[in-house]
Amino acid sequence: MAWFRRRRPAAGGRTASREDLVHLEEFTRSRRGVEGFIEPRTTVTETTLLLIAHDGEWTRRRMESPQAARQFAHRLSLPIYDVALVGYPQRMRDYNARNKRSTT
């Protein structure tokens, strides 16, 4: 029976690495008002943690699981949200729109 097989990684097969965690820590320490948003696993990627600063600047990296993302956020005293429940904040969309205009 297939019920007890180990879950295979999403396409690409890469999960969180130490470099991913270091990048997220550096982003948090070098910016103000950072909040975390857990993005669920898809057919293309594993669970990701999206960090968004006060001005809408953002970064994302893969995480082992939603629980690992929560633990990471709690360790750094970051507010953490589930993006499937709360959506993406307007400041992120505004930041993307500003950057799109400046590159065209």
C-alpha positions as a Markdown table, in Angstrom:
| # | Residue | x | y | z |
|---|---|---|---|---|
| 1 | Met | 0.0 | 0.0 | 0.0 |
| 2 | Ala | 1.1 | 3.5 | -0.8 |
| 3 | Trp | -0.2 | 5.0 | 2.4 |
| 4 | Phe | 3.0 | 4.7 | 4.4 |
| 5 | Arg | 5.5 | 5.8 | 1.8 |
| 6 | Arg | 7.8 | 8.6 | 2.6 |
| 7 | Arg | 6.7 | 11.9 | 1.1 |
| 8 | Arg | 8.9 | 12.8 | -1.9 |
| 9 | Pro | 10.3 | 16.3 | -2.2 |
| 10 | Ala | 8.5 | 18.6 | -4.7 |
| 11 | Ala | 9.9 | 19.0 | -8.1 |
| 12 | Gly | 13.5 | 20.2 | -7.9 |
| 13 | Gly | 14.0 | 18.2 | -4.7 |
| 14 | Arg | 15.8 | 20.9 | -2.8 |
| 15 | Thr | 14.9 | 21.7 | 0.8 |
| 16 | Ala | 16.2 | 24.3 | 3.2 |
| 17 | Ser | 20.0 | 24.6 | 3.6 |
| 18 | Arg | 22.1 | 26.3 | 6.2 |
| 19 | Glu | 22.8 | 29.1 | 3.6 |
| 20 | Asp | 19.0 | 29.7 | 3.3 |
| 21 | Leu | 18.7 | 30.2 | 7.0 |
| 22 | Val | 21.7 | 32.5 | 7.2 |
| 23 | His | 20.2 | 34.6 | 4.4 |
| 24 | Leu | 16.9 | 34.9 | 6.2 |
| 25 | Glu | 18.7 | 35.8 | 9.5 |
| 26 | Glu | 20.8 | 38.5 | 7.8 |
| 27 | Phe | 17.7 | 39.9 | 6.1 |
| 28 | Thr | 15.9 | 40.1 | 9.5 |
| 29 | Arg | 18.9 | 41.7 | 11.3 |
| 30 | Ser | 19.5 | 44.3 | 8.5 |
| 31 | Arg | 15.9 | 45.6 | 8.1 |
| 32 | Arg | 13.2 | 47.1 | 10.3 |
| 33 | Gly | 9.7 | 45.7 | 10.9 |
| 34 | Val | 10.3 | 42.3 | 9.4 |
| 35 | Glu | 7.3 | 39.9 | 9.4 |
| 36 | Gly | 7.2 | 36.3 | 8.3 |
| 37 | Phe | 4.7 | 34.6 | 6.0 |
| 38 | Ile | 4.6 | 30.9 | 5.6 |
| 39 | Glu | 3.8 | 29.8 | 2.0 |
| 40 | Pro | 2.5 | 26.3 | 1.6 |
| 41 | Arg | 4.1 | 23.5 | -0.3 |
| 42 | Thr | 3.2 | 23.3 | -4.0 |
| 43 | Thr | 3.9 | 20.8 | -6.7 |
| 44 | Val | 6.9 | 23.0 | -7.7 |
| 45 | Thr | 8.5 | 23.9 | -4.3 |
| 46 | Glu | 8.6 | 22.9 | -0.7 |
| 47 | Thr | 7.2 | 25.1 | 2.0 |
| 48 | Thr | 8.8 | 28.6 | 1.9 |
| 49 | Leu | 9.2 | 31.4 | 4.4 |
| 50 | Leu | 8.6 | 34.9 | 3.0 |
| 51 | Leu | 10.1 | 37.7 | 5.0 |
| 52 | Ile | 8.8 | 41.2 | 4.4 |
| 53 | Ala | 10.3 | 44.4 | 5.8 |
| 54 | His | 8.5 | 47.6 | 6.9 |
| 55 | Asp | 9.0 | 49.1 | 3.4 |
| 56 | Gly | 7.8 | 46.1 | 1.5 |
| 57 | Glu | 11.2 | 44.7 | 0.5 |
| 58 | Trp | 11.0 | 41.0 | 0.7 |
| 59 | Thr | 12.9 | 37.7 | 0.3 |
| 60 | Arg | 11.9 | 34.1 | 0.4 |
| 61 | Arg | 13.7 | 30.8 | 1.0 |
| 62 | Arg | 12.6 | 27.2 | 1.3 |
| 63 | Met | 11.9 | 25.6 | 4.7 |
| 64 | Glu | 11.7 | 22.0 | 5.8 |
| 65 | Ser | 8.1 | 22.4 | 7.0 |
| 66 | Pro | 5.6 | 25.0 | 8.3 |
| 67 | Gln | 6.6 | 24.1 | 11.8 |
| 68 | Ala | 10.3 | 24.8 | 11.0 |
| 69 | Ala | 9.3 | 28.2 | 9.6 |
| 70 | Arg | 7.4 | 28.9 | 12.8 |
| 71 | Gln | 10.3 | 27.9 | 15.0 |
| 72 | Phe | 12.7 | 30.0 | 12.9 |
| 73 | Ala | 10.4 | 33.1 | 13.3 |
| 74 | His | 9.9 | 32.5 | 17.1 |
| 75 | Arg | 13.7 | 32.2 | 17.6 |
| 76 | Leu | 14.1 | 35.6 | 16.0 |
| 77 | Ser | 11.0 | 37.1 | 17.7 |
| 78 | Leu | 9.3 | 37.7 | 14.3 |
| 79 | Pro | 5.5 | 37.8 | 13.9 |
| 80 | Ile | 4.6 | 34.9 | 11.7 |
| 81 | Tyr | 1.5 | 34.5 | 9.5 |
| 82 | Asp | 0.0 | 31.8 | 7.2 |
| 83 | Val | -0.2 | 33.5 | 3.8 |
| 84 | Ala | -3.1 | 31.2 | 2.8 |
| 85 | Leu | -5.1 | 32.7 | 5.6 |
| 86 | Val | -4.1 | 36.4 | 5.6 |
| 87 | Gly | -2.8 | 37.0 | 2.1 |
| 88 | Tyr | 0.2 | 39.1 | 1.1 |
| 89 | Pro | 0.5 | 42.6 | 2.7 |
| 90 | Gln | -0.2 | 45.7 | 0.5 |
| 91 | Arg | 3.3 | 47.0 | 1.3 |
| 92 | Met | 4.8 | 44.1 | -0.6 |
| 93 | Arg | 2.6 | 44.8 | -3.7 |
| 94 | Asp | 3.5 | 48.5 | -3.5 |
| 95 | Tyr | 7.2 | 47.7 | -3.3 |
| 96 | Asn | 6.9 | 45.4 | -6.3 |
| 97 | Ala | 5.0 | 48.1 | -8.3 |
| 98 | Arg | 7.7 | 50.7 | -7.4 |
| 99 | Asn | 10.5 | 48.4 | -8.5 |
| 100 | Lys | 8.7 | 47.5 | -11.7 |
| 101 | Arg | 8.3 | 51.2 | -12.7 |
| 102 | Ser | 11.9 | 52.0 | -11.9 |
| 103 | Thr | 13.2 | 49.2 | -14.1 |
| 104 | Thr | 11.1 | 50.0 | -17.2 |
